[in-house]
Amino acid sequence: MNGDLLFAGFDAYNKGLYKEAAVIFATVAVHEQNSHAFLASGVCFYNGQGVEKDYKTAFNTFSKAVELKNPTAYFHIGRCYLYGDGCQKNVSMAVSYLERAAKHNVQGAKELLNKIQTIPDFSSLPPSSSTISFKSDDLFTAFDYYKKGLSVY
């Protein structure tokens, strides 16, 4: 396999062909142990895009991206812990992962950490009902690094 398949997954996702994208991301993730593909696959499961919505599978898939040291995955795992999406709610674990993401300037991490500090009892909030979105530019930047064989992490 090569980076062209991952690019095809990002392209399909951006065109709204979520089922095709989900299959490509899962294939690249498993065969190449690619952190970007695990992250993208997790987003598909979290949002129910191309696959049945499944927070537990999303959490496990984000966990694999975290093992591969993907900073954006730190953010998504932190969000899962914060809201109890696919795991037991754990604000201290959420803060730990969000701080790691913030150190890598992952968009939204610092804002979510600030939100946690301003709400007296964040642990009492219900699970998140929002979806996770990709910024197309971030995906294509990740793909460019991947294709060049570089590691940004």
Short mmCIF file of C-alpha atoms in Angstrom, two decimals:
data_model
loop_
_atom_site.label_atom_id
_atom_site.label_comp_id
_atom_site.label_asym_id
_atom_site.label_seq_id
_atom_site.Cartn_x
_atom_site.Cartn_y
_atom_site.Cartn_z
CA MET A 1 0.00 0.00 0.00
CA ASN A 2 1.03 3.57 -0.33
CA GLY A 3 -0.03 7.09 0.55
CA ASP A 4 -2.24 7.33 -2.51
CA LEU A 5 -4.81 5.10 -0.81
CA LEU A 6 -4.87 7.29 2.29
CA PHE A 7 -5.27 10.35 0.05
CA ALA A 8 -8.17 8.61 -1.69
CA GLY A 9 -9.79 8.13 1.73
CA PHE A 10 -9.43 11.83 2.57
CA ASP A 11 -10.77 12.75 -0.84
CA ALA A 12 -13.78 10.43 -0.46
CA TYR A 13 -14.46 11.83 3.03
CA ASN A 14 -14.37 15.41 1.78
CA LYS A 15 -16.79 14.49 -1.01
CA GLY A 16 -19.22 12.99 1.51
CA LEU A 17 -18.54 9.41 0.41
CA TYR A 18 -18.25 8.31 4.01
CA LYS A 19 -18.70 4.57 3.57
CA GLU A 20 -15.90 4.44 1.01
CA ALA A 21 -13.72 6.66 3.20
CA ALA A 22 -14.36 4.54 6.30
CA VAL A 23 -13.31 1.36 4.49
CA ILE A 24 -10.15 3.00 3.15
CA PHE A 25 -9.18 4.48 6.52
CA ALA A 26 -9.67 1.14 8.30
CA THR A 27 -7.68 -0.69 5.63
CA VAL A 28 -4.74 1.72 5.77
CA ALA A 29 -4.87 1.86 9.57
CA VAL A 30 -4.65 -1.90 9.99
CA HIS A 31 -2.19 -2.67 7.21
CA GLU A 32 0.14 0.27 7.70
CA GLN A 33 -0.39 1.10 11.38
CA ASN A 34 -0.87 4.69 10.24
CA SER A 35 -1.86 7.14 12.97
CA HIS A 36 -3.70 9.45 10.57
CA ALA A 37 -5.76 6.56 9.24
CA PHE A 38 -6.61 5.40 12.79
CA LEU A 39 -7.62 8.96 13.67
CA ALA A 40 -9.79 9.32 10.56
CA SER A 41 -11.37 5.92 11.16
CA GLY A 42 -12.16 6.96 14.74
CA VAL A 43 -13.88 10.11 13.50
CA CYS A 44 -16.03 8.02 11.16
CA PHE A 45 -17.12 5.79 14.05
CA TYR A 46 -17.66 8.74 16.39
CA ASN A 47 -19.90 10.52 13.90
CA GLY A 48 -21.51 7.46 12.31
CA GLN A 49 -20.18 8.44 8.91
CA GLY A 50 -20.06 5.43 6.60
CA VAL A 51 -20.33 3.10 9.59
CA GLU A 52 -22.75 2.73 12.48
CA LYS A 53 -22.10 5.33 15.19
CA ASP A 54 -20.11 3.57 17.90
CA TYR A 55 -18.36 5.62 20.58
CA LYS A 56 -16.61 2.57 22.06
CA THR A 57 -15.04 1.67 18.70
CA ALA A 58 -14.18 5.33 18.13
CA PHE A 59 -12.48 5.47 21.52
CA ASN A 60 -10.52 2.27 20.83
CA THR A 61 -9.50 3.55 17.40
CA PHE A 62 -8.41 6.92 18.80
CA SER A 63 -6.45 4.96 21.43
CA LYS A 64 -4.50 3.23 18.67
CA ALA A 65 -3.66 6.63 17.15
CA VAL A 66 -2.55 7.79 20.62
CA GLU A 67 -0.24 4.76 20.87
CA LEU A 68 1.29 5.97 17.61
CA LYS A 69 1.75 9.42 19.20
CA ASN A 70 -0.73 11.38 17.08
CA PRO A 71 -1.33 14.71 18.91
CA THR A 72 -4.77 15.21 17.38
CA ALA A 73 -5.73 11.82 18.80
CA TYR A 74 -4.74 13.12 22.25
CA PHE A 75 -7.42 15.77 21.80
CA HIS A 76 -10.10 13.29 20.72
CA ILE A 77 -9.30 10.83 23.53
CA GLY A 78 -9.42 13.75 25.95
CA ARG A 79 -12.86 14.68 24.65
CA CYS A 80 -14.04 11.09 25.00
CA TYR A 81 -12.88 10.96 28.63
CA LEU A 82 -14.43 14.35 29.32
CA TYR A 83 -17.89 13.36 28.11
CA GLY A 84 -17.74 9.61 28.73
CA ASP A 85 -18.03 8.85 25.03
CA GLY A 86 -17.00 5.20 24.61
CA CYS A 87 -15.32 5.08 28.01
CA GLN A 88 -15.98 5.91 31.62
CA LYS A 89 -16.06 9.65 32.18
CA ASN A 90 -12.80 10.75 33.79
CA VAL A 91 -12.07 14.47 33.95
CA SER A 92 -8.49 14.05 35.22
CA MET A 93 -7.65 11.73 32.29
CA ALA A 94 -9.36 14.21 29.96
CA VAL A 95 -7.23 17.06 31.26
CA SER A 96 -4.05 14.98 30.92
CA TYR A 97 -4.70 14.17 27.26
CA LEU A 98 -5.94 17.66 26.44
CA GLU A 99 -2.77 19.15 27.95
CA ARG A 100 -0.69 16.87 25.69
CA ALA A 101 -2.72 18.03 22.69
CA ALA A 102 -2.33 21.67 23.72
CA LYS A 103 1.46 21.26 23.91
CA HIS A 104 1.28 20.35 20.21
CA ASN A 105 -1.03 23.30 19.49
CA VAL A 106 -3.92 21.05 18.46
CA GLN A 107 -6.84 23.29 17.59
CA GLY A 108 -9.48 23.34 20.29
CA ALA A 109 -7.38 21.79 23.07
CA LYS A 110 -6.60 25.00 24.95
CA GLU A 111 -10.17 26.20 24.55
CA LEU A 112 -11.56 22.97 25.99
CA LEU A 113 -9.09 23.09 28.90
CA ASN A 114 -10.24 26.66 29.64
CA LYS A 115 -13.86 25.52 29.51
CA ILE A 116 -13.13 22.76 32.02
CA GLN A 117 -11.57 25.29 34.41
CA THR A 118 -14.55 27.65 34.22
CA ILE A 119 -17.28 25.07 34.89
CA PRO A 120 -17.42 24.13 38.60
CA ASP A 121 -18.49 20.51 38.20
CA PHE A 122 -17.69 19.40 34.67
CA SER A 123 -18.04 15.75 35.68
CA SER A 124 -21.80 16.18 36.01
CA LEU A 125 -22.32 17.16 32.37
CA PRO A 126 -24.12 14.67 30.12
CA PRO A 127 -22.25 12.96 27.28
CA SER A 128 -21.47 15.09 24.26
CA SER A 129 -23.99 15.06 21.46
CA SER A 130 -21.78 16.95 19.05
CA THR A 131 -19.94 15.48 16.13
CA ILE A 132 -16.25 15.71 15.44
CA SER A 133 -15.23 17.40 12.25
CA PHE A 134 -12.12 17.33 10.17
CA LYS A 135 -10.59 20.40 8.72
CA SER A 136 -9.75 19.45 5.16
CA ASP A 137 -6.54 21.44 5.28
CA ASP A 138 -5.34 19.49 8.31
CA LEU A 139 -6.00 16.17 6.58
CA PHE A 140 -4.19 17.16 3.43
CA THR A 141 -1.26 18.58 5.42
CA ALA A 142 -1.06 15.29 7.33
CA PHE A 143 -1.18 13.43 4.05
CA ASP A 144 1.61 15.57 2.57
CA TYR A 145 3.88 14.72 5.52
CA TYR A 146 2.91 11.08 5.29
CA LYS A 147 3.62 10.93 1.57
CA LYS A 148 7.03 12.54 2.06
CA GLY A 149 7.83 9.93 4.70
CA LEU A 150 8.22 12.54 7.40
CA SER A 151 6.92 12.46 10.90
CA VAL A 152 5.47 15.66 12.28
CA TYR A 153 5.05 14.13 15.70
#
